């Protein structure tokens, strides 16, 4: 529906998004959903990715792919990211109290914010306030943002790691970059972009490329997550590869509200922790 709204891509829409952001946070039009990452062999949840949602009173659901870029030109992206970090930590405190100790919950950090001291301060504050162990949190940073400012990104990632946080390189393979930076940056996980798995196993070329990436990650001792896995056929193929990745995708689950996770786990027969 949104796509047919003639106002949608105009200046007015962008302005409205910026104006409405604060109210959306206060009035719960914005909220966080969680998509399980599943170990396909043990059929257990290896972690969750936090993803933001906006149910706008006037525009209906606006996808993060639409409003995040609008906020990225201003420091509002920092406020939003801080808000998401706090929401997630609050939720993790509840889960931990309930005995649902997820191995890891990951949060997307926009490129421009990765190297900011504000981010570090806010993370420290939230982890402390909600008594969340740093090892339970993962930051997802995109390959494009890293390449943009490689030296500072290396410094930032080192300091996250020194605190015990995990760091994943998101959208791997989409950045048209050389691979050389991979050995310099102390990330813990690589998230392979959906486009690398879309035509697998049918395309032999794509399957060969995917295997090469899995091998590379394995020899660098990195965890691997594959995003956007939608079919049983893809899963059946992936569990025959020598290096079996963690799988995130609609095949197992769409992003869910925190309150929906237990029911999903029962239905899907995937253990939560
Ligand atoms: P991303 O970080 O690569 O997130 C994965 C996106 O793929 C999510 O879309 C997820 O719902 C979608 N996805 C997962 N499995 C499948 C699948 O099997 N098939 C298909 N077609 N899609 C799948 P979403 O939530 O719409 O987010 C889109 C992008 O917006 C994210 O890409 C991320 O770049 C950004 N984003 C979302 N939430 C946040 C957030 O909290 N903070 C920031 N900074 N960016 C966010
Ligand atoms: Ca992500
Ligand atoms: Ca991604």
Short mmCIF file of C-alpha atoms and ligand atoms in Angstrom, two decimals:
data_model
loop_
_atom_site.label_atom_id
_atom_site.label_comp_id
_atom_site.label_asym_id
_atom_site.label_seq_id
_atom_site.Cartn_x
_atom_site.Cartn_y
_atom_site.Cartn_z
CA UNK A 1 0.00 0.00 0.00
CA UNK A 2 2.81 2.29 1.04
CA UNK A 3 4.41 2.02 -2.40
CA UNK A 4 1.35 3.60 -3.99
CA UNK A 5 1.24 6.56 -1.66
CA UNK A 6 2.31 9.46 -3.88
CA UNK A 7 3.69 11.38 -0.88
CA UNK A 8 5.93 8.59 0.17
CA UNK A 9 9.25 9.51 -1.33
CA UNK A 10 8.80 13.19 -1.18
CA UNK A 11 10.41 15.81 0.94
CA UNK A 12 7.26 15.85 3.08
CA UNK A 13 7.57 12.22 3.97
CA UNK A 14 11.21 12.56 4.91
CA UNK A 15 10.42 15.60 7.01
CA UNK A 16 7.55 13.79 8.69
CA UNK A 17 9.78 10.84 9.58
CA UNK A 18 12.28 13.15 11.26
CA UNK A 19 9.57 15.07 13.11
CA UNK A 20 7.73 11.93 14.28
CA UNK A 21 10.72 9.90 15.45
CA UNK A 22 10.72 11.02 19.06
CA UNK A 23 7.00 10.55 19.51
CA UNK A 24 7.26 7.14 17.86
CA UNK A 25 9.79 6.05 20.48
CA UNK A 26 7.70 7.41 23.37
CA UNK A 27 4.38 6.04 22.12
CA UNK A 28 5.58 2.58 21.07
CA UNK A 29 4.97 3.06 17.36
CA UNK A 30 8.56 1.95 17.18
CA UNK A 31 9.42 -1.44 18.62
CA UNK A 32 11.98 -4.19 18.32
CA UNK A 33 11.46 -7.66 16.86
CA UNK A 34 13.86 -10.59 17.05
CA UNK A 35 14.77 -13.05 14.31
CA UNK A 36 16.19 -16.40 15.44
CA UNK A 37 19.49 -17.65 14.05
CA UNK A 38 19.35 -21.42 14.06
CA UNK A 39 22.00 -24.12 14.22
CA UNK A 40 20.53 -26.48 11.61
CA UNK A 41 22.30 -29.55 13.00
CA UNK A 42 21.30 -29.32 16.65
CA UNK A 43 18.09 -27.41 15.81
CA UNK A 44 18.72 -24.92 18.58
CA UNK A 45 18.74 -21.13 18.56
CA UNK A 46 22.29 -19.83 18.28
CA UNK A 47 21.25 -16.21 18.70
CA UNK A 48 18.76 -13.52 17.78
CA UNK A 49 19.00 -10.42 15.62
CA UNK A 50 17.16 -7.35 16.87
CA UNK A 51 15.37 -5.49 14.06
CA UNK A 52 13.40 -2.29 14.45
CA UNK A 53 9.79 -1.81 13.31
CA UNK A 54 7.72 1.35 12.86
CA UNK A 55 3.96 1.22 12.79
CA UNK A 56 3.19 4.81 11.85
CA UNK A 57 -0.30 6.13 12.72
CA UNK A 58 -0.61 7.80 9.31
CA UNK A 59 1.64 5.81 6.94
CA UNK A 60 1.14 2.34 8.40
CA UNK A 61 4.17 0.04 8.55
CA UNK A 62 7.29 1.74 7.26
CA UNK A 63 10.21 -0.59 6.67
CA UNK A 64 13.58 0.15 8.27
CA UNK A 65 15.05 0.03 4.77
CA UNK A 66 13.05 3.21 4.17
CA UNK A 67 13.36 5.21 7.37
CA UNK A 68 16.90 4.33 8.47
CA UNK A 69 18.51 6.00 5.42
CA UNK A 70 16.44 9.14 6.07
CA UNK A 71 17.70 9.33 9.65
CA UNK A 72 21.27 8.51 8.66
CA UNK A 73 21.86 12.03 7.38
CA UNK A 74 21.21 13.47 10.82
CA UNK A 75 22.27 12.62 14.36
CA UNK A 76 18.79 11.15 14.89
CA UNK A 77 20.26 7.84 13.80
CA UNK A 78 22.34 7.95 16.98
CA UNK A 79 19.28 8.56 19.15
CA UNK A 80 17.43 5.73 17.47
CA UNK A 81 20.37 3.35 17.85
CA UNK A 82 20.76 4.29 21.52
CA UNK A 83 17.05 3.69 22.04
CA UNK A 84 17.25 0.26 20.35
CA UNK A 85 20.27 -0.71 22.47
CA UNK A 86 18.37 0.20 25.61
CA UNK A 87 15.22 -1.68 24.53
CA UNK A 88 17.26 -4.78 23.74
CA UNK A 89 19.19 -4.67 27.02
CA UNK A 90 15.94 -4.28 28.95
CA UNK A 91 14.52 -7.29 27.13
CA UNK A 92 17.68 -9.31 27.75
CA UNK A 93 17.48 -8.57 31.46
CA UNK A 94 13.94 -10.01 31.46
CA UNK A 95 15.00 -13.08 29.50
CA UNK A 96 17.99 -13.68 31.73
CA UNK A 97 15.79 -13.41 34.83
CA UNK A 98 13.35 -15.89 33.29
CA UNK A 99 16.21 -18.32 32.67
CA UNK A 100 16.13 -17.73 28.91
CA UNK A 101 19.82 -17.00 28.58
CA UNK A 102 20.24 -16.50 24.84
CA UNK A 103 23.81 -17.04 23.72
CA UNK A 104 23.76 -13.85 21.80
CA UNK A 105 21.51 -11.02 20.71
CA UNK A 106 22.79 -8.81 17.93
CA UNK A 107 22.10 -5.17 17.23
CA UNK A 108 22.67 -3.33 13.95
CA UNK A 109 25.02 -0.39 14.29
CA UNK A 110 24.86 2.14 11.46
CA UNK A 111 28.19 2.88 9.78
CA UNK A 112 28.43 6.48 10.83
CA UNK A 113 28.01 5.57 14.51
CA UNK A 114 30.48 2.68 14.76
CA UNK A 115 33.48 4.83 15.62
CA UNK A 116 31.69 7.29 17.92
CA UNK A 117 32.67 7.54 21.62
CA UNK A 118 28.97 8.15 22.35
CA UNK A 119 28.24 4.62 21.22
CA UNK A 120 30.83 3.14 23.53
CA UNK A 121 29.55 5.15 26.49
CA UNK A 122 25.95 4.21 25.84
CA UNK A 123 26.80 0.52 25.46
CA UNK A 124 28.72 0.53 28.73
CA UNK A 125 25.89 2.27 30.51
CA UNK A 126 23.17 -0.08 29.24
CA UNK A 127 25.12 -3.30 29.78
CA UNK A 128 25.79 -2.17 33.33
CA UNK A 129 22.26 -0.92 34.10
CA UNK A 130 20.56 -4.08 32.85
CA UNK A 131 23.29 -6.45 34.05
CA UNK A 132 23.83 -7.92 30.61
CA UNK A 133 27.18 -9.69 30.12
CA UNK A 134 29.00 -8.18 27.13
CA UNK A 135 29.57 -11.67 25.73
CA UNK A 136 25.81 -11.99 25.24
CA UNK A 137 25.76 -9.07 22.86
CA UNK A 138 26.89 -8.85 19.27
CA UNK A 139 27.21 -5.72 17.18
CA UNK A 140 26.49 -6.05 13.47
CA UNK A 141 28.43 -3.60 11.36
CA UNK A 142 28.23 -3.51 7.59
CA UNK A 143 31.08 -4.24 5.30
CA UNK A 144 30.50 -0.98 3.45
CA UNK A 145 30.85 1.10 6.59
CA UNK A 146 34.06 -0.66 7.54
CA UNK A 147 35.67 -0.15 4.17
CA UNK A 148 34.73 3.49 4.25
CA UNK A 149 36.99 4.17 7.21
CA UNK A 150 39.06 1.07 7.68
CA UNK A 151 41.67 2.37 10.14
CA UNK A 152 39.15 3.82 12.57
CA UNK A 153 36.90 0.81 12.18
CA UNK A 154 39.77 -1.46 13.22
CA UNK A 155 40.37 0.63 16.34
CA UNK A 156 36.65 0.61 17.21
CA UNK A 157 36.26 -3.13 16.70
CA UNK A 158 39.35 -3.83 18.80
CA UNK A 159 37.89 -1.85 21.67
CA UNK A 160 34.51 -3.64 21.41
CA UNK A 161 36.33 -6.95 21.52
CA UNK A 162 38.41 -5.85 24.48
CA UNK A 163 35.16 -5.27 26.36
CA UNK A 164 34.02 -8.78 25.50
CA UNK A 165 31.46 -7.80 22.87
CA UNK A 166 31.13 -9.86 19.72
CA UNK A 167 31.27 -8.19 16.34
CA UNK A 168 29.74 -9.45 13.12
CA UNK A 169 30.44 -8.19 9.63
CA UNK A 170 27.01 -7.77 8.05
CA UNK A 171 26.03 -8.06 4.37
CA UNK A 172 29.33 -9.77 3.58
CA UNK A 173 30.01 -9.93 -0.13
CA UNK A 174 27.98 -6.89 -1.13
CA UNK A 175 30.67 -4.29 -0.58
CA UNK A 176 32.67 -4.92 -3.78
CA UNK A 177 35.78 -4.75 -1.69
CA UNK A 178 39.08 -6.50 -1.61
CA UNK A 179 39.31 -9.20 1.01
CA UNK A 180 42.53 -7.86 2.49
CA UNK A 181 40.87 -5.96 5.34
CA UNK A 182 39.33 -9.15 6.69
CA UNK A 183 42.57 -10.31 8.23
CA UNK A 184 43.16 -6.96 9.91
CA UNK A 185 39.83 -6.48 11.60
CA UNK A 186 39.18 -8.62 14.70
CA UNK A 187 35.56 -9.57 14.00
CA UNK A 188 34.03 -12.76 15.39
CA UNK A 189 31.36 -13.53 12.80
CA UNK A 190 30.64 -13.07 9.14
CA UNK A 191 27.09 -12.75 7.90
CA UNK A 192 26.84 -13.85 4.30
CA UNK A 193 24.33 -11.84 2.30
CA UNK A 194 21.13 -13.46 1.05
CA UNK A 195 22.14 -12.98 -2.59
CA UNK A 196 24.80 -15.69 -2.20
CA UNK A 197 22.27 -18.33 -1.22
CA UNK A 198 19.23 -17.37 -3.36
CA UNK A 199 20.16 -19.67 -6.27
CA UNK A 200 21.75 -22.41 -4.21
CA UNK A 201 21.77 -25.36 -4.75
CA UNK A 202 20.54 -24.99 -8.35
CA UNK A 203 23.35 -22.80 -9.56
CA UNK A 204 26.63 -24.70 -9.41
CA UNK A 205 28.56 -21.48 -9.70
CA UNK A 206 26.80 -19.97 -6.71
CA UNK A 207 27.26 -23.16 -4.71
CA UNK A 208 30.98 -23.09 -5.50
CA UNK A 209 31.29 -19.44 -4.43
CA UNK A 210 29.40 -20.15 -1.23
CA UNK A 211 31.65 -23.10 -0.40
CA UNK A 212 34.73 -20.95 -0.97
CA UNK A 213 33.42 -18.28 1.41
CA UNK A 214 32.58 -20.91 4.04
CA UNK A 215 36.11 -22.30 3.77
CA UNK A 216 37.63 -18.87 4.05
CA UNK A 217 35.64 -18.12 7.21
CA UNK A 218 36.55 -21.46 8.68
CA UNK A 219 40.26 -21.01 8.09
CA UNK A 220 40.04 -17.58 9.74
CA UNK A 221 38.20 -19.13 12.70
CA UNK A 222 35.12 -17.01 12.14
CA UNK A 223 31.55 -18.02 12.88
CA UNK A 224 29.34 -17.91 9.82
CA UNK A 225 25.70 -16.94 9.54
CA UNK A 226 23.81 -17.19 6.26
CA UNK A 227 20.96 -14.75 5.86
CA UNK A 228 17.76 -15.03 3.89
CA UNK A 229 17.42 -18.80 3.75
CA UNK A 230 13.83 -19.48 2.75
CA UNK A 231 13.49 -23.10 1.58
CA UNK A 232 13.97 -26.59 2.89
CA UNK A 233 16.02 -27.34 -0.19
CA UNK A 234 18.54 -24.66 0.78
CA UNK A 235 18.76 -25.99 4.33
CA UNK A 236 19.16 -29.57 3.13
CA UNK A 237 22.01 -28.43 0.94
CA UNK A 238 23.70 -26.31 3.61
CA UNK A 239 23.85 -29.15 6.12
CA UNK A 240 25.81 -31.25 3.63
CA UNK A 241 28.55 -28.65 3.22
CA UNK A 242 31.84 -29.34 5.05
CA UNK A 243 31.50 -26.12 7.04
CA UNK A 244 27.92 -25.88 8.26
CA UNK A 245 26.75 -22.31 8.82
CA UNK A 246 24.22 -20.90 11.25
CA UNK A 247 21.01 -20.14 9.37
CA UNK A 248 18.84 -17.02 9.63
CA UNK A 249 15.84 -16.76 7.37
CA UNK A 250 12.14 -17.16 6.82
CA UNK A 251 12.57 -20.93 6.52
CA UNK A 252 12.94 -21.04 10.29
CA UNK A 253 11.23 -17.81 11.27
CA UNK A 254 10.40 -14.24 10.41
CA UNK A 255 11.41 -11.64 13.00
CA UNK A 256 9.13 -12.10 16.03
CA UNK A 257 7.96 -10.07 18.97
CA UNK A 258 9.66 -11.13 22.19
CA UNK A 259 6.31 -12.48 23.40
CA UNK A 260 6.00 -14.75 20.33
CA UNK A 261 9.32 -16.57 20.70
CA UNK A 262 8.23 -19.31 23.10
CA UNK A 263 5.22 -20.25 20.98
CA UNK A 264 7.36 -20.34 17.83
CA UNK A 265 9.90 -22.57 19.56
CA UNK A 266 7.18 -25.04 20.49
CA UNK A 267 5.62 -25.07 17.00
CA UNK A 268 8.92 -25.25 15.13
CA UNK A 269 10.48 -27.67 17.63
CA UNK A 270 13.60 -25.59 17.83
CA UNK A 271 15.09 -25.26 21.31
CA UNK A 272 15.44 -21.63 22.41
CA UNK A 273 18.64 -21.99 24.39
P1 LIG B 1 19.83 -6.58 7.63
O1 LIG B 1 20.58 -6.11 8.82
O2 LIG B 1 20.59 -7.29 6.57
O3 LIG B 1 18.64 -7.45 8.19
C1 LIG B 1 18.13 -8.59 7.57
C2 LIG B 1 16.87 -8.28 6.82
O4 LIG B 1 16.50 -9.43 6.07
C3 LIG B 1 15.68 -7.99 7.73
O5 LIG B 1 14.83 -7.05 7.06
C4 LIG B 1 14.98 -9.36 7.80
O6 LIG B 1 13.62 -9.27 8.15
C5 LIG B 1 15.19 -9.80 6.37
N1 LIG B 1 15.11 -11.27 6.23
C6 LIG B 1 15.46 -12.21 7.11
N2 LIG B 1 15.26 -13.44 6.62
C7 LIG B 1 14.78 -13.29 5.37
C8 LIG B 1 14.37 -14.20 4.34
O7 LIG B 1 14.42 -15.42 4.48
N3 LIG B 1 13.93 -13.66 3.17
C9 LIG B 1 13.85 -12.30 2.98
N4 LIG B 1 13.41 -11.85 1.82
N5 LIG B 1 14.24 -11.41 3.92
C10 LIG B 1 14.69 -11.90 5.11
P2 LIG B 1 14.29 -5.74 7.75
O8 LIG B 1 13.98 -6.00 9.19
O9 LIG B 1 13.26 -5.17 6.87
O10 LIG B 1 15.57 -4.79 7.75
C11 LIG B 1 16.13 -4.32 6.56
C12 LIG B 1 17.41 -3.60 6.84
O11 LIG B 1 17.16 -2.41 7.60
C13 LIG B 1 18.39 -4.43 7.71
O12 LIG B 1 19.11 -5.30 6.90
C14 LIG B 1 19.23 -3.32 8.30
O13 LIG B 1 20.19 -2.86 7.38
C15 LIG B 1 18.20 -2.23 8.52
N6 LIG B 1 17.71 -2.36 9.91
C16 LIG B 1 16.71 -3.11 10.42
N7 LIG B 1 16.59 -2.95 11.75
C17 LIG B 1 17.58 -2.09 12.10
C18 LIG B 1 17.99 -1.51 13.34
O14 LIG B 1 17.45 -1.80 14.42
N8 LIG B 1 19.06 -0.63 13.29
C19 LIG B 1 19.67 -0.30 12.12
N9 LIG B 1 20.70 0.54 12.15
N10 LIG B 1 19.32 -0.83 10.94
C20 LIG B 1 18.28 -1.71 10.94
CA1 LIG B 2 21.96 -7.08 10.23
CA1 LIG B 3 22.46 -8.42 6.45
#
